[in-house]
Structures are given as C-alpha cells and as structure tokens.
Amino acid sequence: MTDVTLVLSLLVVVALVFDYTNGFHDTANAMATTIATGALKPKVAVALSAVLNLVGAFLSIEVALTVSNKVVDIQGPDGAPLPELMGLPILVIVLAGLVGGILWNLITWLFGIPSSSSHALFGGLIGAAIASLGAGGVKWDGVLKAVAIPAVAAPLVACFVALVGARLVYRITRNLPESSRANGFRWGQIGSASLVSLAHGTNDAQKTMGVITLGLIAAGVWTDTHAIPFWVKLTCAVAIALGTYMGGWRVIRTLGKGLVEIDPPQGMAAEAASAAIILSSSHAGMALSTTHVATGSILGSGLGRRVEVRWGVAGRLVVAWLTTLPAAGLMGAICWWLAHSVGGVAGPLLICVLLAGLSLFMVWWARRDPIHHENVNDDWNGGLSPDRNKGGPTPRRREKV
Amino acid sequence: MGELFLDAGRAIANVAIVGLVLGAGVPAIFALGMRALGIGRPVSADSTDFTGPATATGRALSLVFFATAVAAVLFGFVVIIWGKQLFS
C-alpha cells in the first residue's frame, strides 16, 4: 500500500465519522419540537428522522464535488484538485479540515449547542488551507457569500416567518378547545418535521459524498467529476442515518426545552417555516444552514405565541455560531500543521489518533451528565443537565396562551 | 463586492417571500382546517374538549383545507427530489 492509499483510507473513515456527527448534531433541527410536544415518542422521532435522512441521502442526484470549492482554492472549476496539489497535499488538507470540523461538532454537542455542521466543515477546510497555502488558499468572497451572509440572514428570516406563522395559527384557532387543537397540530408537526429531515438527508449527506469523491480523485483512483461511486453514496447515507438515530439528545434538549417552551401549533409553525426556507434557499442560490434556520424558526414561533424566550440561551447560541468558523478553522490549521510537521503517513495517522482520543474524552465527559431519550424532556431549570434540578426549586410553569 | 451584497439581498428577499407564503401560509391553512372541524360542535363545560362529533359542513370544509396542506407537503417532496431540474 502506498502512502497515498493509506492517507486516502484515513480520509474516507474520518469523512464518514464527520457525516455521523453531522447526523446526530442535526437530529434536533427536525425533531426537537416534535419530541418536546410529545407528538412522537423520542425514540420514534429519531427513528423516523433517520429513515428519512437515509432516503434523502439516496435522493441527492447532484454531485457536490464543488462544495469545498466555494470557500477554498484547492480545486479547479470542474471540482478536480489543482494539478500541483494532487496526491498527498490535498488529502492532508481535507483530512485536517475534517478533523477540525468533527472536533468542533463534538465540543458544541457536549455543551448542547446547535451549531452548523457545514460551517464546521468549511471552517476546518479554511483553517487547513490557510495553514498550508497561506491566505491566498481561501476564496474570501466565497466565504462571505456562502458562510457569513447566510449565517446572519438565516436566523432572521426564519425567525420572522415562524413568528408570522405562529401568530396566524394561534389567531385562527384561538376559540378551539385546547386538547383537540393540540392533538390536531401534532399531526401537522410530524408532516413538517419529516420534510425537514428529508431535506437534511439530501443536502448534508451530499457534502460528505463530495469530500470523499474529491479524495478519491486526488489519490487517482477515480476520475469522473460528474459521478459518485455507489459505495460512497451508500456508506454516507448509512453514516448520516446512524448518526441521526443516535439522536444528539443534548442538542435536542436545548432546542426543544431550553430556548422556549413549545406547544404543538407553535411546533408546526416552526417546522413549516424551517422546511419552506431550507427548500427555497437551496434554489435561490444561497444554501442556508439547517441549524441556523431551525433555531431561528423555533425562536420566532415562541415570539409569535408570545411566550417567554430564554434570551440567555439564545445569546449562547449566537456566540457559538460566530465562533464556529474561526474555532473549527483554528483546529483545522493546528491539525494540518501537526500532520505536515510529522510528515509521511505518520502525520495524518497522528491527527487521527488525536481525534479518536479527544472524541473518547468528550464522550466520557458527556457521560458524567448524560442526556438521553428518557430525560430529554425534563423541565428546564437554568441548565442543560436535568439532574441539577433534583432537590432544587420546583420548576416554574409557564403560562399557556 | 457591492454586487455580491445585492445578489445576496435578492436571494434573501426571495427566500423570505417563499418562506412567508409556504412556511407561514401552510400552517395557517392547516389551522383553518382545525377550525372548520369545530364549526357548530358542542364543547365541554370547561371548554377543554369537544363533546360531540364534527358537523358535515365542518368535515367537508376541513377536508378541503387539510387536502391543501397535504398537497403543499407533497409539493415539498417533489421540490426535494426533482427541484434542481424544475427550477434551474
């Protein structure tokens, strides 16, 4: 086995791990509201979302080889690697970027923060590209167009649409008996959340497929820039579905219970706004992050229903969004530097071992304060951990509107 | 650079309009369906639940609204699967 083949194998495995973290990090976007209102039992919700992600991943007919091409200058216009970077150089850049993205996904998951997986991936790649090629390795106007502007616009537009939707829904149904209204809207929630899950599978699995195919081309084992090998499609679809089924319960808890209390009509308004915005944005030439849209929608639906929004939680999320790109970038850069300094196959291997170690550490850390399908809906009392509530003051019930 | 922001603004405006029509409109249509189901229907004394079945008018009206909402969701599936061919 040559060095290139070995590093390529590492890249494929790490890319699939990224896809998996992408899945569990984003389960909340579609299912947090459905779980919070009891429209679906937690396990059923994640299973449904996983199946739809799997189906969605197979539905993606586009070749997302140019995903990374928007922000970093390592590929030609057709998506093939630049000739001078063919082989190890581009493989190491992409590998370091992926490791940086995964680390940031895990850190934000640990704190229950719904941060964008695509921004983490972009951040990691940008950091690794700067470290290896200098500032010229980054397409800065691409960063502005594909990352910065959407990051500001997505939550605002989603918040506004969901606010209007929730206001309308509550106005129209204000004279209906509470229980029949709640039951009816639970069905609406399931429908709209399913759409978000399917769209997620189509959009996000595609990115990992693109990254792996880029690696295959760089290593010289695949040449077609218009097609993706079937095994890549299959493994990416399965990885994102498995991740989704794992359920990022910490993030689900923040979005479903932490930001604002959710009622079924409000949940439907939030998910419908998310679905409409995610779908329309990918056709308007500005793909918005599912995470930013979902968070904005949930916040807006709370404002529309006129219930208390926990601005402290919302503020933490905004800070995390702003730091996602630079933080993942820093990690991507450090990883590239480590891999490059050690060199050969040992360098890439070292950052993979580092990734495994840090991942295990974070999983262990999370286990000290576990959040799972049984306590994900416990009352929110100032923090992510439901255990902190034990023995504390009785959680204040919020007024129903 | 100015053009970049102009393009972005245009894209955002489009997304906001489609978002409002579908993202806020569909839940509103669903809500109208829910409301139609309650037309002329007896409610329990504490007004927490219905005590009788929906009226024929209510059923017929709600069916129209719900069918519209379901059609919108199906349209969403079509957009996910064939959207790129349809809209570009």
Coordinates of C-alpha atoms in Angstrom, one line a residue:
Chain A
M1 CA 0.0 0.0 0.0
T2 CA 1.4 3.4 -0.9
D3 CA 1.3 6.4 1.3
V4 CA -1.4 8.0 -0.8
T5 CA -3.7 5.0 -0.4
L6 CA -3.1 4.9 3.3
V7 CA -3.9 8.5 3.8
L8 CA -6.9 8.1 1.5
S9 CA -8.2 5.3 3.7
L10 CA -7.9 7.5 6.7
L11 CA -9.7 10.3 4.9
V12 CA -12.6 8.1 4.0
V13 CA -13.0 6.8 7.5
V14 CA -12.7 10.3 9.0
A15 CA -15.2 11.7 6.4
L16 CA -17.7 9.1 7.4
V17 CA -17.2 9.9 11.1
F18 CA -17.9 13.6 10.2
D19 CA -21.1 12.5 8.4
Y20 CA -22.1 10.6 11.5
T21 CA -21.5 13.6 13.8
N22 CA -23.4 15.7 11.2
G23 CA -26.3 13.3 11.6
F24 CA -26.6 13.4 15.4
H25 CA -25.8 17.1 15.7
D26 CA -28.7 17.9 13.4
T27 CA -31.4 15.5 14.6
A28 CA -32.7 18.4 16.7
N29 CA -33.3 20.6 13.7
A30 CA -36.1 18.4 12.5
M31 CA -37.2 16.6 15.6
A32 CA -36.7 18.8 18.7
T33 CA -40.1 20.4 18.6
T34 CA -41.8 17.0 17.8
I35 CA -40.1 15.4 20.8
A36 CA -40.8 18.4 23.1
T37 CA -44.6 18.4 22.5
G38 CA -44.9 14.6 22.6
A39 CA -46.1 14.5 19.0
L40 CA -43.8 11.5 18.7
K41 CA -42.0 9.5 21.4
P42 CA -38.3 10.4 21.4
K43 CA -37.1 7.0 20.0
V44 CA -39.8 7.0 17.4
A45 CA -38.9 10.6 16.3
V46 CA -35.2 9.8 15.8
A47 CA -36.0 6.6 14.0
L48 CA -38.3 8.4 11.6
S49 CA -35.8 11.1 11.1
A50 CA -33.0 8.5 10.5
V51 CA -35.1 6.7 7.8
L52 CA -35.9 10.0 6.0
N53 CA -32.3 11.0 6.2
L54 CA -31.3 7.7 4.6
V55 CA -33.9 8.1 1.9
G56 CA -32.9 11.7 1.4
A57 CA -29.2 10.8 1.0
F58 CA -30.1 8.5 -1.9
L59 CA -32.3 11.1 -3.5
S60 CA -29.4 13.5 -3.9
I61 CA -28.6 13.4 -7.6
E62 CA -26.3 16.3 -7.7
V63 CA -22.6 15.8 -7.4
A64 CA -21.5 18.1 -4.6
L65 CA -17.8 18.0 -5.6
T66 CA -17.7 21.7 -5.7
V67 CA -19.0 22.2 -2.1
S68 CA -15.5 22.9 -0.8
N69 CA -14.7 24.8 -3.9
K70 CA -16.8 27.7 -2.7
V71 CA -14.5 28.6 0.1
V72 CA -11.1 27.2 -0.5
D73 CA -8.9 27.4 -3.6
I74 CA -7.7 23.8 -3.9
Q75 CA -9.8 22.7 -6.9
G76 CA -10.3 23.7 -10.5
P77 CA -13.7 24.8 -11.8
D78 CA -14.8 21.2 -12.6
G79 CA -14.1 20.2 -9.0
A80 CA -11.0 18.2 -9.7
P81 CA -8.0 19.0 -7.5
L82 CA -5.5 21.6 -8.7
P83 CA -2.7 19.7 -10.5
E84 CA 0.0 21.0 -8.1
L85 CA -2.0 19.7 -5.1
M86 CA -2.7 16.2 -6.5
G87 CA -1.9 13.3 -4.2
L88 CA -0.8 13.8 -0.6
P89 CA -1.0 17.7 -0.3
I90 CA -4.8 17.9 -0.9
L91 CA -5.5 14.7 1.0
V92 CA -3.8 16.1 4.1
I93 CA -5.6 19.5 3.8
V94 CA -9.0 17.8 3.5
L95 CA -8.2 15.3 6.3
A96 CA -7.1 18.1 8.7
G97 CA -10.2 20.1 7.8
L98 CA -12.5 17.2 8.6
V99 CA -10.7 16.5 11.9
G100 CA -11.2 20.2 12.8
G101 CA -14.8 20.1 11.8
I102 CA -15.5 16.9 13.9
L103 CA -13.8 18.3 16.9
W104 CA -15.9 21.4 16.8
N105 CA -19.1 19.4 16.3
L106 CA -18.2 17.3 19.4
I107 CA -17.4 20.3 21.6
T108 CA -20.7 22.0 20.7
W109 CA -22.6 18.8 21.2
L110 CA -21.1 18.4 24.6
F111 CA -22.5 21.8 25.6
G112 CA -25.8 21.1 23.8
I113 CA -25.3 23.9 21.3
P114 CA -26.9 23.5 17.9
S115 CA -24.1 24.8 15.7
S116 CA -23.9 24.3 11.9
S117 CA -22.1 21.2 10.7
S118 CA -21.5 22.7 7.3
H119 CA -19.9 25.8 8.9
A120 CA -17.7 23.5 11.0
L121 CA -16.6 21.7 7.8
F122 CA -16.0 24.9 6.0
G123 CA -14.1 26.3 8.9
G124 CA -11.9 23.2 9.2
L125 CA -11.1 23.3 5.5
I126 CA -10.4 27.1 5.5
G127 CA -8.0 26.7 8.5
A128 CA -6.2 23.8 6.9
A129 CA -6.0 25.7 3.6
I130 CA -4.6 28.8 5.2
A131 CA -2.0 26.8 7.1
S132 CA -0.8 25.1 4.0
L133 CA -1.3 27.6 1.2
G134 CA -1.5 30.9 3.1
A135 CA -4.4 33.4 3.0
G136 CA -4.4 33.1 -0.8
G137 CA -5.7 29.5 -0.4
V138 CA -9.1 30.8 0.7
K139 CA -11.7 32.4 -1.5
W140 CA -12.7 35.2 0.8
D141 CA -15.7 36.5 -1.2
G142 CA -16.9 32.9 -1.3
V143 CA -16.6 32.8 2.5
L144 CA -18.7 36.0 2.7
K145 CA -21.3 34.7 0.2
A146 CA -21.6 31.1 1.3
V147 CA -20.9 31.4 5.0
A148 CA -21.0 34.9 6.6
I149 CA -24.1 36.5 4.9
P150 CA -26.2 33.3 5.2
A151 CA -25.3 33.0 8.8
V152 CA -26.7 36.4 9.6
A153 CA -29.7 36.1 7.2
A154 CA -30.9 32.6 8.0
P155 CA -31.9 33.0 11.7
L156 CA -33.5 36.4 11.0
V157 CA -35.6 35.3 8.0
A158 CA -36.6 32.1 9.8
C159 CA -37.5 33.9 13.0
F160 CA -39.7 36.4 11.0
V161 CA -41.5 33.7 9.0
A162 CA -42.1 31.5 12.1
L163 CA -43.3 34.5 14.1
V164 CA -45.9 35.3 11.4
G165 CA -46.9 31.6 11.1
A166 CA -47.3 31.1 14.8
R167 CA -49.3 34.4 15.2
L168 CA -51.6 33.3 12.4
V169 CA -52.1 29.8 13.7
Y170 CA -52.9 30.9 17.2
R171 CA -55.2 33.6 16.0
I172 CA -57.2 31.2 13.7
T173 CA -57.5 28.5 16.4
R174 CA -58.0 30.7 19.5
N175 CA -61.5 29.5 20.2
L176 CA -60.8 25.8 19.8
P177 CA -60.7 23.6 22.9
E178 CA -57.1 23.1 24.0
S179 CA -56.8 19.3 23.8
S180 CA -58.3 19.0 20.3
R181 CA -56.2 21.7 19.0
A182 CA -53.0 20.1 20.4
N183 CA -53.9 16.7 19.0
G184 CA -54.6 18.1 15.5
F185 CA -51.4 20.0 15.3
R186 CA -49.3 17.1 16.5
W187 CA -50.1 15.6 13.1
G188 CA -49.1 18.8 11.4
Q189 CA -45.8 18.7 13.3
I190 CA -45.0 15.2 12.1
G191 CA -45.6 16.1 8.5
S192 CA -43.5 19.3 8.6
A193 CA -40.7 17.7 10.6
S194 CA -40.5 14.9 8.1
L195 CA -39.9 17.4 5.3
V196 CA -37.0 18.9 7.2
S197 CA -35.5 15.5 7.8
L198 CA -35.7 14.5 4.2
A199 CA -34.2 17.8 3.0
H200 CA -31.4 17.4 5.5
G201 CA -30.5 14.0 4.2
T202 CA -30.4 15.3 0.7
N203 CA -28.3 18.4 1.4
D204 CA -25.9 17.3 4.1
A205 CA -25.0 13.7 3.1
Q206 CA -24.1 15.2 -0.3
K207 CA -21.3 17.3 1.3
T208 CA -19.5 14.2 2.7
M209 CA -20.0 12.4 -0.6
G210 CA -18.4 15.3 -2.4
V211 CA -15.4 15.4 0.1
I212 CA -14.8 11.6 -0.3
T213 CA -15.0 11.8 -4.0
L214 CA -12.6 14.7 -4.0
G215 CA -10.2 12.5 -2.0
L216 CA -10.6 9.6 -4.5
I217 CA -9.8 11.9 -7.4
A218 CA -6.8 13.3 -5.6
A219 CA -5.5 9.8 -5.0
G220 CA -6.0 8.9 -8.6
V221 CA -8.5 6.1 -8.0
W222 CA -11.5 7.9 -9.5
T223 CA -11.6 10.3 -12.4
D224 CA -15.2 11.2 -13.1
T225 CA -16.1 14.6 -11.8
H226 CA -19.8 14.1 -12.7
A227 CA -20.5 10.9 -10.8
I228 CA -20.0 9.5 -7.3
P229 CA -19.1 5.8 -6.7
F230 CA -22.1 3.9 -5.4
W231 CA -20.2 2.7 -2.3
V232 CA -19.6 6.3 -1.3
K233 CA -23.3 7.1 -1.6
L234 CA -24.2 4.0 0.4
T235 CA -21.8 4.5 3.2
C236 CA -22.5 8.2 3.5
A237 CA -26.3 7.6 3.6
V238 CA -25.9 4.9 6.3
A239 CA -23.5 7.0 8.3
I240 CA -25.8 10.1 8.5
A241 CA -28.8 7.9 9.2
L242 CA -27.0 6.1 12.0
G243 CA -25.9 9.4 13.4
T244 CA -29.4 10.7 13.3
Y245 CA -30.7 7.6 15.0
M246 CA -28.2 8.1 17.8
G247 CA -30.0 11.3 18.5
G248 CA -28.0 14.3 19.7
W249 CA -30.1 14.4 22.8
R250 CA -28.1 17.3 24.3
V251 CA -28.8 19.5 21.3
I252 CA -32.4 18.3 21.1
R253 CA -32.9 19.3 24.7
T254 CA -31.5 22.8 24.2
L255 CA -33.7 23.4 21.1
G256 CA -36.8 21.6 22.4
K257 CA -36.8 22.7 26.0
G258 CA -34.1 25.3 26.6
L259 CA -34.8 28.1 24.1
V260 CA -38.5 28.3 24.6
E261 CA -41.4 26.1 25.8
I262 CA -43.1 24.5 22.7
D263 CA -46.8 23.8 22.1
P264 CA -48.0 21.7 19.1
P265 CA -49.4 24.6 17.0
Q266 CA -46.2 26.5 17.6
G267 CA -44.1 23.5 16.8
M268 CA -45.8 23.1 13.5
A269 CA -45.4 26.8 12.6
A270 CA -41.7 26.5 13.4
E271 CA -41.0 23.3 11.4
A272 CA -43.1 24.5 8.4
A273 CA -41.1 27.8 8.4
S274 CA -37.9 25.7 8.5
A275 CA -38.9 23.4 5.7
A276 CA -40.1 26.2 3.4
I277 CA -36.9 28.3 4.0
I278 CA -34.4 25.4 3.7
L279 CA -36.1 24.2 0.4
S280 CA -36.5 27.7 -1.1
S281 CA -33.0 28.8 -0.1
S282 CA -31.2 25.9 -1.9
H283 CA -32.9 27.0 -5.1
A284 CA -32.3 30.7 -4.6
G285 CA -28.6 30.2 -4.9
M286 CA -28.0 30.7 -1.2
A287 CA -28.0 27.5 0.8
L288 CA -28.8 28.3 4.4
S289 CA -27.7 26.2 7.3
T290 CA -30.4 23.9 8.5
T291 CA -29.3 24.6 12.1
H292 CA -29.5 28.4 11.8
V293 CA -32.9 28.2 10.2
A294 CA -34.3 25.7 12.7
T295 CA -33.1 27.7 15.7
G296 CA -34.4 31.0 14.2
S297 CA -37.8 29.3 13.5
I298 CA -38.2 28.0 17.0
L299 CA -37.3 31.3 18.5
G300 CA -39.7 33.1 16.1
S301 CA -42.5 30.7 16.9
G302 CA -42.0 31.4 20.6
L303 CA -42.2 35.2 19.9
G304 CA -45.3 34.6 17.8
R305 CA -47.0 32.7 20.5
R306 CA -45.9 35.4 23.0
V307 CA -44.2 33.1 25.5
E308 CA -41.0 33.8 27.4
V309 CA -37.9 33.2 25.3
R310 CA -34.8 32.4 27.3
W311 CA -32.6 35.1 25.8
G312 CA -29.6 33.8 27.8
V313 CA -29.8 30.5 25.9
A314 CA -30.3 32.3 22.6
G315 CA -27.3 34.5 23.3
R316 CA -25.1 31.5 23.9
L317 CA -26.2 30.0 20.6
V318 CA -25.4 33.2 18.7
V319 CA -21.9 33.3 20.3
A320 CA -21.4 29.7 19.2
W321 CA -22.4 30.5 15.6
L322 CA -20.0 33.4 15.5
T323 CA -17.1 31.2 16.8
T324 CA -17.8 28.1 14.7
L325 CA -15.9 29.2 11.6
P326 CA -12.8 30.6 13.4
A327 CA -12.7 27.8 16.0
A328 CA -13.1 25.0 13.5
G329 CA -10.6 26.8 11.4
L330 CA -8.0 27.0 14.2
M331 CA -8.4 23.3 14.8
G332 CA -8.1 22.5 11.1
A333 CA -4.9 24.6 10.9
I334 CA -3.4 23.0 14.0
C335 CA -4.2 19.6 12.6
W336 CA -2.7 20.4 9.2
W337 CA 0.4 21.8 10.9
L338 CA 0.8 18.7 13.1
A339 CA 0.3 16.3 10.1
H340 CA 2.7 18.3 8.0
S341 CA 5.4 18.6 10.6
V342 CA 5.5 14.9 11.3
G343 CA 5.1 14.2 7.6
G344 CA 4.6 11.0 5.6
V345 CA 1.8 8.7 6.7
A346 CA 2.7 9.1 10.4
G347 CA 1.5 12.8 10.4
P348 CA -2.0 12.1 9.1
L349 CA -2.1 9.0 11.4
L350 CA -1.2 11.1 14.4
I351 CA -4.1 13.6 13.9
C352 CA -6.5 10.6 13.5
V353 CA -5.3 9.1 16.8
L354 CA -5.6 12.6 18.4
L355 CA -9.1 12.8 17.1
A356 CA -10.0 9.4 18.5
G357 CA -8.5 10.3 21.9
L358 CA -10.2 13.6 22.1
S359 CA -13.6 12.1 21.0
L360 CA -13.4 9.4 23.6
F361 CA -12.6 12.1 26.2
M362 CA -15.6 14.2 25.2
V363 CA -17.9 11.2 25.2
W364 CA -16.6 10.2 28.7
W365 CA -17.2 13.8 29.8
A366 CA -20.8 13.8 28.5
R367 CA -21.5 10.5 30.3
R368 CA -20.9 12.2 33.6
D369 CA -24.0 14.2 32.9
P370 CA -25.9 12.0 30.5
I371 CA -28.9 13.2 28.5
H372 CA -30.9 10.5 26.7
H373 CA -34.4 9.8 25.4
E374 CA -35.8 9.4 28.9
N375 CA -34.7 12.8 30.4
V376 CA -34.5 14.9 27.3
N377 CA -37.9 16.4 28.0
D378 CA -37.4 17.1 31.7
D379 CA -38.2 20.7 32.8
W380 CA -35.5 23.2 32.0
N381 CA -34.1 24.8 35.1
G382 CA -31.3 27.0 34.1
G383 CA -29.1 24.5 32.5
L384 CA -28.7 21.6 30.1
S385 CA -28.3 19.0 32.9
P386 CA -31.7 17.8 34.2
D387 CA -30.0 16.3 37.3
R388 CA -29.3 19.8 38.5
N389 CA -33.0 20.2 39.0
K390 CA -33.2 17.4 41.5
G391 CA -33.8 18.8 45.0
G392 CA -33.9 22.3 43.6
P393 CA -36.8 24.6 43.5
T394 CA -39.9 23.3 41.6
P395 CA -39.6 24.5 38.0
R396 CA -41.8 27.4 37.3
R397 CA -44.6 26.5 34.9
R398 CA -45.0 28.9 32.1
E399 CA -48.4 30.4 31.4
K400 CA -50.2 28.9 28.5
V401 CA -51.5 31.4 26.0
Chain B
M1 CA -18.3 43.5 -3.7
G2 CA -21.4 45.7 -3.9
E3 CA -22.8 43.3 -6.5
L4 CA -22.2 40.4 -4.1
F5 CA -24.3 42.1 -1.4
L6 CA -27.0 43.0 -3.9
D7 CA -27.2 39.4 -5.2
A8 CA -27.3 38.2 -1.6
G9 CA -30.1 40.6 -0.7
R10 CA -32.1 39.5 -3.7
A11 CA -31.7 35.8 -2.8
I12 CA -32.7 36.6 0.8
A13 CA -35.8 38.5 -0.3
N14 CA -36.8 35.6 -2.5
V15 CA -36.4 33.1 0.3
A16 CA -38.3 35.4 2.7
I17 CA -41.3 35.7 0.3
V18 CA -41.5 32.0 -0.5
G19 CA -41.0 31.3 3.2
L20 CA -43.9 33.6 4.1
V21 CA -46.2 32.1 1.5
L22 CA -45.5 28.5 2.2
G23 CA -43.8 28.5 5.7
A24 CA -46.5 30.6 7.3
G25 CA -49.3 30.0 4.8
V26 CA -49.4 26.2 5.1
P27 CA -49.7 26.2 8.9
A28 CA -52.4 28.8 8.6
I29 CA -54.3 26.6 6.1
F30 CA -53.9 23.7 8.5
A31 CA -55.2 25.9 11.3
L32 CA -58.3 26.8 9.2
G33 CA -58.9 23.1 8.7
M34 CA -58.7 22.6 12.5
R35 CA -61.1 25.5 13.0
A36 CA -63.5 24.2 10.4
L37 CA -63.7 20.9 12.3
G38 CA -65.0 22.8 15.3
I39 CA -67.9 24.5 13.4
G40 CA -71.2 24.1 15.3
R41 CA -69.7 21.4 17.5
P42 CA -70.7 21.1 21.2
V43 CA -67.9 21.8 23.7
S44 CA -67.5 20.5 27.3
A45 CA -68.4 22.8 30.2
D46 CA -64.8 23.7 31.0
S47 CA -64.2 24.2 27.2
T48 CA -61.2 21.9 27.1
D49 CA -62.6 19.4 24.6
F50 CA -65.4 18.7 22.1
T51 CA -68.3 16.6 23.4
G52 CA -69.9 15.7 20.1
P53 CA -68.8 14.8 16.5
A54 CA -67.9 17.3 13.9
T55 CA -70.8 18.6 11.7
A56 CA -71.0 17.6 8.0
T57 CA -70.2 21.1 6.9
G58 CA -67.2 21.2 9.2
R59 CA -65.9 17.9 7.9
A60 CA -66.3 18.9 4.3
L61 CA -64.6 22.3 4.8
S62 CA -61.8 20.9 6.9
L63 CA -61.2 18.2 4.2
V64 CA -60.5 21.0 1.7
F65 CA -58.1 22.8 3.9
F66 CA -56.3 19.6 5.1
A67 CA -56.0 18.4 1.5
T68 CA -54.4 21.7 0.5
A69 CA -51.9 21.4 3.4
V70 CA -51.1 17.8 2.4
A71 CA -50.6 18.9 -1.2
A72 CA -48.2 21.5 0.0
V73 CA -46.1 18.9 1.9
L74 CA -46.2 16.6 -1.2
F75 CA -45.0 19.6 -3.3
G76 CA -42.2 19.9 -0.8
F77 CA -41.2 16.3 -1.5
V78 CA -41.3 17.0 -5.2
V79 CA -39.0 20.0 -4.7
I80 CA -36.5 17.9 -2.7
I81 CA -36.4 15.2 -5.4
W82 CA -36.7 17.0 -8.7
G83 CA -36.3 20.6 -7.6
K84 CA -33.0 21.2 -9.4
Q85 CA -34.5 20.1 -12.8
L86 CA -37.7 22.0 -12.2
F87 CA -36.3 25.3 -11.0
S88 CA -33.0 25.8 -12.7

